[in-house]
Each structure stands twice: as structure tokens, then as C-alpha cells.
Coordinates of C-alpha atoms and ligand atoms in Angstrom, one line a residue:
X1 CA -23.4 2.6 12.0
X2 CA -20.9 3.2 9.2
X3 CA -22.6 4.6 6.1
X4 CA -20.6 3.7 3.0
X5 CA -22.0 6.7 1.2
X6 CA -19.9 8.8 3.6
X7 CA -16.5 7.2 3.1
X8 CA -14.2 8.0 0.2
X9 CA -14.1 5.0 -2.2
X10 CA -10.4 4.2 -2.2
X11 CA -10.2 3.4 1.5
X12 CA -12.6 0.5 1.9
X13 CA -13.3 -0.6 -1.6
X14 CA -10.3 0.6 -3.7
X15 CA -10.9 2.9 -6.7
X16 CA -11.4 1.0 -9.9
X17 CA -8.2 1.2 -11.7
X18 CA -6.1 0.1 -14.6
X19 CA -4.4 3.4 -14.4
X20 CA -4.3 6.0 -11.8
X21 CA -2.9 9.6 -11.6
X22 CA -1.8 11.1 -8.4
X23 CA -2.1 14.8 -8.7
X24 CA -0.2 16.5 -5.8
X25 CA -1.1 20.1 -5.3
X26 CA -0.3 23.3 -3.4
X27 CA -3.1 25.6 -2.5
X28 CA -2.4 29.2 -3.6
X29 CA -1.7 31.2 -0.5
X30 CA -3.7 34.2 -1.6
X31 CA -6.7 32.2 -2.8
X32 CA -7.5 29.9 0.1
X33 CA -11.1 31.0 0.5
X34 CA -11.8 30.7 -3.2
X35 CA -10.2 27.2 -3.2
X36 CA -12.6 26.2 -0.4
X37 CA -15.6 27.6 -2.3
X38 CA -14.5 25.7 -5.4
X39 CA -14.0 22.5 -3.4
X40 CA -17.8 22.3 -3.1
X41 CA -17.9 21.7 -6.9
X42 CA -15.5 18.8 -6.6
X43 CA -17.5 16.9 -4.0
X44 CA -20.1 15.6 -6.5
X45 CA -17.3 14.1 -8.5
X46 CA -15.8 12.2 -5.5
X47 CA -16.4 8.4 -5.6
X48 CA -17.7 6.9 -2.4
X49 CA -17.3 3.4 -1.1
X50 CA -20.9 2.6 -1.9
X51 CA -20.4 3.7 -5.5
X52 CA -17.3 1.6 -5.9
X53 CA -19.2 -1.5 -4.7
X54 CA -21.9 -0.5 -7.2
X55 CA -19.4 -0.4 -10.0
X56 CA -18.0 -3.8 -9.0
X57 CA -21.5 -5.3 -9.3
X58 CA -22.0 -3.7 -12.7
X59 CA -18.7 -5.1 -13.9
X60 CA -19.3 -8.6 -12.8
X61 CA -22.9 -8.5 -14.2
X62 CA -21.4 -7.2 -17.5
X63 CA -19.0 -10.2 -17.5
X64 CA -21.7 -12.8 -16.6
X65 CA -24.1 -11.4 -19.3
X66 CA -21.3 -11.5 -21.9
X67 CA -20.4 -15.1 -21.0
X68 CA -24.1 -16.1 -21.2
X69 CA -24.2 -14.8 -24.7
X70 CA -20.7 -16.1 -25.6
X71 CA -19.4 -12.6 -26.5
X72 CA -16.5 -10.6 -25.0
X73 CA -17.7 -8.2 -22.3
X74 CA -18.4 -4.7 -23.5
X75 CA -16.0 -2.0 -22.4
X76 CA -17.3 -0.1 -19.4
X77 CA -15.9 3.4 -19.0
X78 CA -15.6 4.0 -15.3
X79 CA -13.4 6.5 -13.3
X80 CA -12.9 7.3 -9.7
X81 CA -11.9 10.5 -7.8
X82 CA -10.8 11.0 -4.3
X83 CA -9.1 13.9 -2.5
X84 CA -6.8 13.9 0.5
X85 CA -4.9 16.6 2.5
X86 CA -1.6 16.8 4.4
X87 CA -1.2 18.6 7.7
X88 CA 0.3 21.5 5.8
X89 CA -2.9 21.6 3.7
X90 CA -5.2 21.6 6.7
X91 CA -3.1 24.3 8.4
X92 CA -3.2 26.4 5.3
X93 CA -7.0 26.1 5.2
X94 CA -7.2 27.2 8.8
X95 CA -8.4 23.8 10.0
X96 CA -6.4 23.7 13.2
X97 CA -8.0 21.1 15.5
X98 CA -5.5 18.5 16.6
X99 CA -6.6 15.3 14.7
X100 CA -4.8 13.0 17.2
X101 CA -2.0 11.5 15.0
X102 CA 1.5 12.8 15.7
X103 CA 3.0 11.2 12.6
X104 CA 0.4 12.9 10.4
X105 CA 0.9 16.2 12.0
X106 CA 4.7 16.0 11.7
X107 CA 4.5 15.0 8.0
X108 CA 6.6 12.3 6.3
X109 CA 9.7 14.3 5.6
X110 CA 10.3 14.9 9.2
X111 CA 9.5 11.2 9.8
X112 CA 12.0 10.0 7.2
X113 CA 14.8 9.3 9.7
X114 CA 12.4 7.3 11.7
X115 CA 11.5 5.3 8.7
X116 CA 15.2 4.6 8.0
X117 CA 15.5 6.7 4.9
X118 CA 19.1 7.7 4.2
X119 CA 19.9 11.1 5.8
X120 CA 19.3 12.2 9.4
X121 CA 17.1 14.5 11.2
X122 CA 19.6 17.3 10.6
X123 CA 20.8 16.5 7.1
X124 CA 17.8 16.1 4.8
X125 CA 16.8 13.1 2.8
X126 CA 19.1 13.0 -0.2
X127 CA 17.0 10.7 -2.3
X128 CA 13.8 12.6 -2.0
X129 CA 12.4 14.5 -5.1
X130 CA 12.0 18.3 -4.6
X131 CA 8.2 18.3 -4.5
X132 CA 8.1 16.1 -1.4
X133 CA 10.9 17.9 0.2
X134 CA 9.1 21.2 -0.3
X135 CA 5.9 19.6 0.9
X136 CA 2.5 19.3 -0.7
X137 CA -0.9 20.4 0.6
X138 CA -3.0 17.6 -0.8
X139 CA -3.5 15.1 -3.5
X140 CA -6.2 14.2 -5.9
X141 CA -6.4 10.6 -7.1
X142 CA -8.0 10.0 -10.4
X143 CA -8.4 6.4 -11.6
X144 CA -9.9 4.8 -14.7
X145 CA -9.9 2.0 -17.2
X146 CA -7.8 4.0 -19.7
X147 CA -5.5 7.0 -19.8
X148 CA -8.0 8.9 -21.9
X149 CA -10.8 8.5 -19.3
X150 CA -8.4 9.7 -16.5
X151 CA -7.2 12.6 -18.6
X152 CA -10.8 13.7 -19.3
X153 CA -11.7 13.5 -15.6
X154 CA -8.6 15.3 -14.5
X155 CA -9.2 18.1 -17.0
X156 CA -12.6 18.5 -15.6
X157 CA -11.1 18.8 -12.1
X158 CA -8.4 21.2 -13.2
X159 CA -11.2 23.5 -14.6
X160 CA -12.8 23.6 -11.2
X161 CA -9.7 25.1 -9.7
X162 CA -8.5 27.0 -12.8
X163 CA -5.2 25.0 -12.7
X164 CA -2.7 26.7 -15.0
X165 CA -4.5 30.0 -15.2
X166 CA -3.1 33.1 -13.5
X167 CA -5.9 33.0 -10.9
X168 CA -5.6 29.3 -10.2
X169 CA -6.4 28.3 -6.6
X170 CA -4.2 25.2 -6.7
X171 CA -0.9 24.6 -8.4
X172 CA 0.5 21.3 -9.6
X173 CA 3.4 20.2 -7.4
X174 CA 3.9 16.7 -8.9
X175 CA 1.9 14.3 -11.1
X176 CA 2.6 10.6 -11.0
X177 CA 1.0 8.1 -13.2
X178 CA 0.7 4.5 -12.0
X179 CA -0.4 1.6 -14.3
X180 CA -1.5 -1.9 -13.5
X181 CA 1.2 -3.9 -15.2
X182 CA 0.5 -5.8 -18.4
X183 CA 0.6 -9.5 -17.9
X184 CA -1.9 -12.3 -18.0
X185 CA -4.6 -9.6 -18.1
X186 CA -3.1 -7.9 -21.1
X187 CA -5.7 -7.3 -23.9
X188 CA -8.6 -7.7 -21.5
X189 CA -10.9 -4.7 -21.9
X190 CA -12.3 -5.0 -18.4
X191 CA -11.1 -3.3 -15.4
X192 CA -8.6 -5.3 -13.6
X193 CA -9.0 -4.3 -10.1
X194 CA -12.7 -4.7 -10.2
X195 CA -12.1 -8.4 -10.5
X196 CA -10.8 -10.3 -7.5
X197 CA -7.7 -8.9 -5.8
X198 CA -5.8 -11.8 -7.3
X199 CA -6.5 -10.7 -10.8
X200 CA -5.8 -7.0 -10.0
X201 CA -2.0 -7.2 -10.1
X202 CA -1.3 -9.4 -13.0
X203 CA 1.7 -11.8 -12.8
X204 CA 4.7 -11.0 -14.9
X205 CA 8.4 -11.4 -14.5
X206 CA 9.8 -8.1 -13.3
X207 CA 8.7 -4.6 -12.2
X208 CA 7.3 -5.2 -8.7
X209 CA 10.0 -7.8 -8.7
X210 CA 7.5 -10.0 -10.5
X211 CA 5.6 -11.1 -7.4
X212 CA 1.8 -11.2 -7.3
X213 CA 0.7 -8.5 -4.9
X214 CA -2.4 -7.4 -3.2
X215 CA -3.5 -10.8 -2.0
X216 CA -3.6 -10.3 1.8
X217 CA -5.9 -7.5 3.0
X218 CA -7.8 -7.3 6.2
X219 CA -11.6 -7.7 5.9
X220 CA -13.5 -4.9 7.7
X221 CA -16.3 -6.1 10.0
X222 CA -19.7 -5.0 8.8
X223 CA -18.3 -3.9 5.4
X224 CA -16.7 -7.0 3.8
X225 CA -19.5 -9.5 4.4
X226 CA -17.7 -12.5 3.0
X227 CA -14.1 -13.3 3.7
X228 CA -11.6 -15.7 2.2
X229 CA -10.2 -18.5 4.3
X230 CA -7.4 -17.2 6.4
X231 CA -8.4 -13.6 5.9
X232 CA -8.4 -11.7 9.1
X233 CA -11.5 -9.6 10.1
X234 CA -10.7 -6.4 11.9
X235 CA -12.9 -3.7 13.5
X236 CA -13.8 -0.8 11.3
X237 CA -11.8 1.5 13.6
X238 CA -8.5 -0.1 12.5
X239 CA -9.0 1.8 9.3
X240 CA -11.7 4.4 9.9
X241 CA -11.4 7.1 12.5
X242 CA -13.9 7.3 15.2
X243 CA -15.3 3.8 14.8
X244 CA -15.0 0.7 17.0
X245 CA -11.4 -0.3 17.3
X246 CA -9.9 3.2 16.7
X247 CA -7.3 2.8 19.4
X248 CA -3.7 3.7 20.0
X249 CA -2.2 0.4 20.9
X250 CA 1.3 1.9 21.1
X251 CA 0.1 4.0 23.9
X252 CA -2.9 2.9 26.0
X253 CA -5.5 1.0 24.0
X254 CA -8.0 1.7 26.8
X255 CA -7.9 5.4 26.4
X256 CA -10.0 6.6 23.4
X257 CA -8.1 8.9 21.0
X258 CA -9.5 12.4 21.1
X259 CA -10.6 13.3 17.5
X260 CA -12.4 16.4 16.3
X261 CA -15.9 15.6 15.2
X262 CA -15.1 16.2 11.5
X263 CA -12.5 13.4 11.6
X264 CA -15.2 10.7 11.9
X265 CA -15.2 8.3 8.9
X266 CA -12.0 9.6 7.6
X267 CA -8.7 7.6 7.3
X268 CA -5.0 8.3 7.1
X269 CA -3.1 7.5 3.8
X270 CA 0.6 6.8 3.9
X271 CA 1.9 7.4 0.5
X272 CA 5.5 6.4 -0.5
X273 CA 7.2 7.0 -3.8
X274 CA 9.2 3.8 -3.9
X275 CA 11.7 3.2 -6.7
X276 CA 12.6 -0.5 -7.3
X277 CA 15.9 -1.6 -8.8
X278 CA 14.4 -4.6 -10.7
X279 CA 17.3 -5.7 -12.9
X280 CA 19.7 -5.5 -9.9
X281 CA 17.2 -7.6 -7.9
X282 CA 17.0 -10.2 -10.6
X283 CA 20.8 -10.3 -10.9
X284 CA 21.0 -10.9 -7.2
X285 CA 18.6 -13.9 -7.4
X286 CA 20.6 -15.3 -10.3
X287 CA 23.9 -15.0 -8.4
X288 CA 22.8 -16.3 -5.1
X289 CA 20.6 -19.4 -5.7
X290 CA 19.7 -21.5 -2.7
X291 CA 22.3 -24.2 -2.8
X292 CA 21.6 -27.9 -3.6
X293 CA 19.0 -27.2 -6.3
X294 CA 19.0 -26.6 -10.0
X295 CA 20.2 -23.0 -10.4
X296 CA 16.9 -21.6 -11.7
X297 CA 14.9 -23.4 -8.9
X298 CA 17.4 -22.1 -6.4
X299 CA 17.1 -18.5 -7.5
X300 CA 13.3 -18.8 -7.6
X301 CA 13.4 -20.3 -4.1
X302 CA 15.6 -17.4 -2.8
X303 CA 13.1 -14.9 -4.1
X304 CA 10.2 -16.8 -2.6
X305 CA 12.0 -17.0 0.8
X306 CA 12.7 -13.2 0.7
X307 CA 9.1 -12.3 0.0
X308 CA 7.3 -15.1 1.8
X309 CA 5.4 -16.1 -1.4
X310 CA 6.3 -17.4 -4.8
X311 CA 5.9 -15.2 -7.8
X312 CA 2.5 -16.9 -8.4
X313 CA 1.4 -15.7 -4.9
X314 CA 1.6 -19.2 -3.4
X315 CA 2.6 -18.8 0.3
X316 CA 5.8 -20.6 1.1
X317 CA 4.4 -21.6 4.5
X318 CA 2.1 -23.9 2.5
X319 CA 4.4 -24.6 -0.4
X320 CA 7.9 -24.5 1.0
X321 CA 9.9 -26.2 -1.7
X322 CA 8.2 -25.6 -5.0
X323 CA 5.9 -23.0 -6.5
X324 CA 2.3 -24.1 -6.9
X325 CA 0.6 -21.7 -9.3
X326 CA -2.8 -23.3 -8.7
X327 CA -2.5 -22.5 -5.0
X328 CA -1.3 -19.0 -5.7
X329 CA -4.3 -18.3 -7.9
X330 CA -6.9 -19.8 -5.5
X331 CA -8.4 -17.2 -3.1
X332 CA -9.8 -20.0 -1.0
X333 CA -6.3 -21.3 -0.2
X334 CA -3.7 -18.6 -1.0
X335 CA -4.1 -16.7 2.3
X336 CA -5.0 -19.6 4.5
X337 CA -1.8 -19.9 6.7
X338 CA -0.6 -18.5 10.0
X339 CA 3.0 -19.6 10.4
X340 CA 1.7 -22.0 13.0
X341 CA 2.8 -25.4 11.7
X342 CA 4.6 -27.2 14.5
X343 CA 8.0 -26.5 12.8
X344 CA 7.2 -22.8 12.2
X345 CA 7.7 -21.1 15.5
X346 CA 11.4 -22.0 16.1
X347 CA 12.6 -23.1 12.6
X348 CA 12.8 -21.5 9.2
X349 CA 12.2 -24.8 7.4
X350 CA 9.2 -23.3 5.7
X351 CA 9.6 -19.5 5.9
X352 CA 12.4 -17.2 7.0
X353 CA 11.5 -15.1 10.0
X354 CA 12.5 -12.1 8.0
X355 CA 10.5 -12.8 4.9
X356 CA 8.6 -9.6 3.8
X357 CA 5.1 -11.0 4.4
X358 CA 6.1 -12.5 7.8
X359 CA 7.7 -9.3 9.0
X360 CA 4.8 -7.1 7.9
X361 CA 2.1 -9.5 9.2
X362 CA 3.6 -12.1 11.5
X363 CA 0.2 -13.7 12.2
X364 CA 0.4 -16.4 14.9
X365 CA 4.1 -15.7 15.5
X366 CA 3.3 -12.4 17.1
X367 CA 0.3 -13.5 19.1
X368 CA 2.4 -16.4 20.4
X369 CA 5.0 -14.1 22.0
X370 CA 3.4 -14.5 25.4
X371 CA 1.4 -17.7 26.2
X372 CA -1.6 -15.8 27.5
X373 CA -1.9 -13.4 24.6
X374 CA -5.0 -13.8 22.4
X375 CA -5.9 -12.2 19.1
X376 CA -7.8 -9.3 20.7
X377 CA -6.9 -5.6 20.3
X378 CA -3.8 -4.9 22.2
X379 CA -0.1 -4.8 21.9
X380 CA 0.2 -8.5 21.0
X381 CA -2.4 -8.7 18.4
X382 CA -1.7 -8.0 14.7
X383 CA -5.3 -6.8 14.2
X384 CA -4.6 -3.2 15.1
X385 CA -1.5 -3.2 12.9
X386 CA -3.3 -4.1 9.7
X387 CA -3.2 -1.7 6.9
X388 CA -5.2 -1.6 3.7
X389 CA -2.8 -1.5 0.7
X390 CA -3.9 0.3 -2.5
X391 CA -0.6 0.8 -4.3
X392 CA 0.0 0.6 -8.0
X393 CA 3.1 0.2 -10.1
X394 CA 4.7 3.0 -12.1
X395 CA 7.3 3.1 -14.8
X396 CA 8.0 1.0 -17.9
X397 CA 8.7 -2.7 -18.1
X398 CA 12.4 -3.7 -17.9
X399 CA 14.0 -3.1 -21.3
X400 CA 16.2 -5.8 -23.0
X401 CA 19.2 -3.5 -22.3
X402 CA 18.5 -3.3 -18.6
X403 CA 17.9 -7.0 -18.4
X404 CA 21.2 -7.6 -20.2
X405 CA 23.3 -5.2 -18.1
X406 CA 21.5 -5.8 -14.8
X407 CA 21.4 -2.0 -14.3
X408 CA 18.3 0.2 -14.0
X409 CA 18.1 2.9 -16.6
X410 CA 14.4 3.8 -16.4
X411 CA 12.7 4.7 -13.1
X412 CA 10.1 2.3 -12.0
X413 CA 8.6 1.0 -8.8
X414 CA 5.6 1.0 -6.5
X415 CA 3.4 3.9 -5.6
X416 CA 2.8 2.5 -2.1
X417 CA -0.4 3.7 -0.6
X418 CA -1.8 2.3 2.7
X419 CA -4.8 3.3 4.8
X420 CA -5.1 3.1 8.5
X421 CA -6.7 5.0 11.4
X422 CA -3.4 5.5 13.2
X423 CA -0.1 5.9 11.3
X424 CA 2.1 5.2 14.3
X425 CA 0.3 1.9 14.9
X426 CA 0.2 1.0 11.2
X427 CA 2.6 1.9 8.4
X428 CA 5.2 3.6 10.6
X429 CA 5.3 0.7 13.0
X430 CA 5.5 -1.9 10.3
X431 CA 8.4 0.0 8.7
X432 CA 10.3 1.0 11.7
X433 CA 9.7 -1.6 14.4
X434 CA 9.3 -4.7 12.3
X435 CA 10.8 -4.4 8.8
X436 CA 13.8 -2.3 9.9
X437 CA 14.4 -4.1 13.2
X438 CA 16.8 -7.0 12.7
X439 CA 15.8 -8.4 16.1
X440 CA 12.1 -8.8 15.1
X441 CA 10.4 -11.3 15.0
X442 CA 11.3 -11.6 18.7
X443 CA 11.8 -14.9 20.6
X444 CA 13.4 -16.8 17.7
X445 CA 16.6 -18.9 18.0
X446 CA 18.4 -16.4 15.7
X447 CA 18.1 -12.7 15.1
X448 CA 16.1 -12.7 11.8
X449 CA 17.7 -9.6 10.2
X450 CA 16.1 -7.0 7.9
X451 CA 13.0 -7.4 5.8
X452 CA 14.9 -8.0 2.5
X453 CA 12.4 -6.1 0.4
X454 CA 11.7 -3.0 2.4
X455 CA 13.9 -3.1 5.5
X456 CA 16.0 0.1 5.8
X457 CA 19.1 0.9 7.7
X458 CA 19.6 4.5 6.6
X459 CA 22.7 4.2 4.5
X460 CA 24.0 1.2 6.5
X461 CA 24.3 -2.4 5.6
X462 CA 21.5 -5.0 5.6
X463 CA 21.4 -8.7 5.9
X464 CA 19.0 -11.5 6.9
X465 CA 19.3 -15.1 7.9
X466 CA 17.2 -18.1 6.8
X467 CA 17.3 -17.9 3.1
X468 CA 19.0 -21.3 3.0
X469 CA 16.7 -23.8 4.7
X470 CA 19.6 -26.2 5.3
X471 CA 21.8 -23.6 7.0
X472 CA 19.4 -21.4 8.9
X473 CA 21.7 -19.1 10.8
X474 CA 23.8 -18.2 7.7
X475 CA 23.6 -14.5 7.1
X476 CA 23.1 -13.2 3.6
X477 CA 24.2 -9.6 2.9
X478 CA 21.5 -7.7 1.1
X479 CA 22.0 -4.8 -1.3
X480 CA 19.2 -2.2 -1.4
X481 CA 16.6 -2.6 -4.1
X482 CA 13.9 -0.3 -2.9
X483 CA 14.7 3.4 -2.8
X484 CA 12.1 5.8 -1.2
X485 CA 12.1 9.1 -3.1
X486 CA 9.5 10.8 -1.0
X487 CA 5.9 10.6 0.1
X488 CA 3.6 12.2 2.5
X489 CA 1.0 11.4 5.2
X490 CA -2.5 12.4 4.2
X491 CA -6.0 12.5 5.7
X492 CA -8.9 11.3 3.6
X493 CA -12.0 13.2 5.0
X494 CA -15.5 11.8 5.0
X495 CA -17.9 13.2 2.4
X496 CA -19.9 15.1 5.2
X497 CA -16.6 16.5 6.5
X498 CA -15.7 17.8 3.1
X499 CA -19.1 19.4 2.8
X500 CA -19.3 21.0 6.2
X501 CA -15.7 21.6 7.3
X502 CA -13.5 21.7 4.3
X503 CA -15.6 23.4 1.6
X504 CA -17.2 26.8 2.1
Ligands
N7H601 FE1 4.6 -5.4 0.7 N1 6.5 -7.2 -3.5 O1 5.9 -7.1 -4.6 O2 7.5 -7.9 -3.3 N2 4.2 -7.0 -0.4 N3 5.8 -4.7 -0.8 N4 4.9 -3.6 1.8 N5 3.3 -6.0 2.1 C1 3.4 -8.0 -0.1 O3 0.4 -10.9 0.6 C2 6.3 -5.3 -1.9 C3 5.6 -2.6 1.4 C4 3.0 -5.3 3.3 O4 -0.7 -10.0 5.2 C5 3.4 -9.1 -1.0 O5 -0.7 -9.5 -0.6 C6 7.2 -4.5 -2.6 C7 5.7 -1.6 2.4 C8 2.0 -6.1 4.0 O6 0.7 -11.6 4.8 C9 4.3 -8.7 -2.0 C10 7.3 -3.3 -1.9 C11 4.9 -2.1 3.5 C12 1.7 -7.2 3.2 C13 4.9 -7.4 -1.6 C14 6.4 -3.4 -0.8 C15 4.4 -3.4 3.0 C16 2.6 -7.1 2.1 C17 2.7 -10.4 -1.0 C18 8.1 -2.1 -2.2 C19 4.6 -1.5 4.8 C20 0.7 -8.3 3.6 C21 1.3 -10.3 -1.5 C22 8.5 -1.7 -3.3 C23 5.4 -0.8 5.5 C24 1.4 -9.4 4.4 C25 0.2 -10.2 -0.4 C26 0.4 -10.4 4.8 C27 2.6 -8.1 1.1 C28 5.8 -6.6 -2.3 C29 6.3 -2.4 0.2 C30 3.5 -4.2 3.7 C31 4.7 -9.6 -3.2 C32 8.0 -4.8 -3.9 C33 6.4 -0.3 2.4 C34 1.3 -5.7 5.3

């Protein structure tokens, strides 16, 4: 059985974070053996899934105790550390077994045309930052409740590898800081993401376009013992290599994927450096309100119909005309829908077929594509397409000047991070075959168009239908508001693999 002491903590539990630093590194070519020796000293600092669950218990006990005594909860200083490697990194270390994932082995830069990033296979990705174009060997994630905790932990790690010294074994390629956005949680001293997922991404009015995120995650059988209504339970192998359900449903789900033994209990991380044009997005909503309503209501509804949820998190399949913040905040109701109301399959009365949440997790829509299909692993089940999202926002809040001019001045967006056991079944498929494919969801009376949030058409035009519930085949042209500036596919090894195969 799966031992949660063996799995890195970000995958199944999520590192505790109010802030998180992504430290991308290159291994020094002439010091590879030394690096692998030093890696043994990092392993005790790595946070396991079992430890994160332990932290979560400590946090909630701290809260309950404080409430009992009528005092504010005391500040708990907690940090988390994980390490992941790209194919380049594995190759450099001389770990040459084929891990069984073609997208990982290729790397994200080569995959960029597949993902719809501007550029082609021959002309490179013009928006990408140099570090990701040159490629990175790995990344160390350090999270914590404050910047000072993270800085301390990172300094400790840098000392292990002599970062910055002439004899350093790894070199910094890029460092990106993500912060949970201030909002309703502002001023709270507690960790945000150790609370319920709902509280982890506080609600404010811009930045991640202002929508509550991180609501819908799959539950892992045998790991997440309680589920919220509507939350899908998937086999551990959907996320964890070598476990039940680790299948390639794009190919033949009945043929087990051949993995080297050290891959067991690891997971693939798709990391995307996604810039968001928030003032431009807000301006678009303002200029294109759904007709027939008060302008503010119409703009809000347009946003909700593009995302599939209102800013509060309330799903439009359950609240099609008006936001319902109580619904958005209630974990027992806010994920309990399947696009299976009688009017859902063939109309967009409730939710556009192209809405971001419907495109990336079509729920009953997809399973209904053939009458005999059932929600079992296979091409017509969403269960093997589920990813675990662990992103965090970066960049400052929208400034008054940006809000006034409707133009982005400061870079901001989402450090998108998603775990799965098979990149081609997971992230890559969601992006390429669903979000970027105007014909998906198939079998509808109109071609739905692009996912308005993340759908990409290289440098070409995008549009969707269904934003106006009273004119459901009217197409709305969509500017681009999400600009990928790089990323990489990584492998997050198990603790035993780090000890026996990666470290010397
Ligand atoms: Fe998305 N957003 O803030 O608008 N996403 N996402 N995403 N996303 C979701 O249901 C957003 C991106 C998925 O199970 C919500 O948890 C933004 C990529 C999936 O019903 C919101 C960006 C991919 C789900 C956002 C972005 C996905 C999901 C609703 C880019 C994969 C769950 C909250 C900057 C290729 C769907 C929730 C389900 C939900 C936003 C990126 C996938 C609000 C701004 C690249 C699978």
C-alpha cells in the first residue's frame, strides 16, 4: 500500500503556503557527483505527505484551542521543501532509464507548439523567458507562512550546495516568488492553505481575474478519506506512478506502462509561468456585459459564464443567473454539480460548453458522449484526466494607474503547477485537446469555441459561443489574457528513490 512517508508533500497534500519560492537550478556540469553526494543532506529537509497532514492537524488544533480560550491563534512557523527534476536534470545525473512519459522526456519547450504557445516547432517560443528556453535541471520548492521563514529555509538549502560560491554544485537559473493574495484572509496570522481549500485562495477583485480558485480537486482513494459532495474520487495511480490506475488512456489503458522501479510513488509536475493581463480582462468584462441586465450584473455574468463559476466560487450550473456567495463558500455544495440537469446536455442555459471549468473537467458531459460509457477508467471517463492543481499567484495587486488605464504595467499571474502520473493524459491533453480545441465538448448543437481563460491558438484568433444565454450560438471574439512565458515538466521522486537512486 501507498506509504505517505514516501511521497513528497506537495503532491497529495499541498505544501503549507502563504508564500512559496520556486528555485530553478542547473547542476554544475563538472560537479555532478558532488551534487549527488550533497543531495543526501537535503533529503532530511524534504517535507513528506505524512508531515503535511501532521502540520494540518497541528494548525487546526491550534485554532480550536485558541477559540476555546477566546484568544487569537498563536503564530505557527511552518515551512515546506520539495525537489523535482526535469529530463535534462536526470540525463545530466546519468539516470537514463526511460520513465515512460514522452512529454516529460521531450520537455515543455519542445512541447510548446503542441500546447498552442505562439511560435512553431521551428521558430522558438517568442514569449518565453530565457531561463526556460535554455532549460533547467530541476526546481526546489520552498513554502512557508512568511517571507522570512522561506528565506531562512532557502539559505539553509543554498549552503548545502554552496550556491553562489565558486565551487557551487548548482546554479540559480531563475527564482520566482508566489504569494497567496491578500483578501478576506488579510491580517490572519494562520497559514491560509492549511485551512480548507476554499480559504486558501482568498477572494479579491483582480489578479487571478478575481475568481476563487482551488475548489475542485480530485480525492485520492485511500488517501483523502473524507470527500465533499460532488468531489470525484480517483485511483492513486492517476497521480502517483506505479499505483492502481497508472494507465495510458490515450494509448491502450489495458497495457501497463513500463516504469523503472525508482519511479514508484513519484509524480509528474507540469509547471507553467502564466502571466495574466488583469486590467485588460476587467475592461473586456466592462465593455461586453451580457445584454438585458444592469451593466454591472451583465459584466459579472459574462465573467462567470467564461469561468464556469462566479467570483465567489459559486458554480453557474447551480446558480445560473446570480452570484450566491453562501453557495460559493460552502464546501458541502460548491462542487456538487455535474452539468447533468436536463437542459445542460444540449443547451447553454446554465453554463456555456466552453466555460473554463466545463472544458477542463466536463464531468457528465464527457461520460455521456456514448450511451454505454460509464465512469470507469477509459477514454470516456474524466477520472484519468484529473490533475491536482497546486498553483499560487505571483506579482503585485493591480495598481490604481493600471485599473484606470486598463493596461498591465506590472507582471502578474499564476504559477500554474499540476501533478499527474501521465502528462499526455493530464495537463497536455486538457490544454491541447480540450481547452484549445474549438470543437470540444463534442456532440453539442454548436461548436463551443475556445476555453476563454486558457484556450490557445498560437498567435491566431479565439472566440467562443454561449456567453449570452438568450443567443446561444452568437460568437464572442476573445482577446488573449493569459500569456505563457515558459515552464517545464518535472518529476517529483519518492523519498526512497531520492535516497537510493538520486543521492550518492
Ligand atoms: Fe483553471 N481562474 O482563476 O480563472 N481555474 N485557471 N486551469 N482549472 C479553475 O473549480 C484559472 C489552468 C483547471 O474540476 C477555476 O477549483 C486561471 C490551466 C481545472 O470543475 C478557476 C488560469 C489548466 C479546473 C480557474 C488557469 C487549468 C480549473 C475554478 C490561468 C489546465 C477544475 C475553481 C492563468 C490545463 C475544473 C475550481 C473542475 C478550475 C482559473 C489555468 C485547469 C477560477 C486564471 C493551464 C482542471
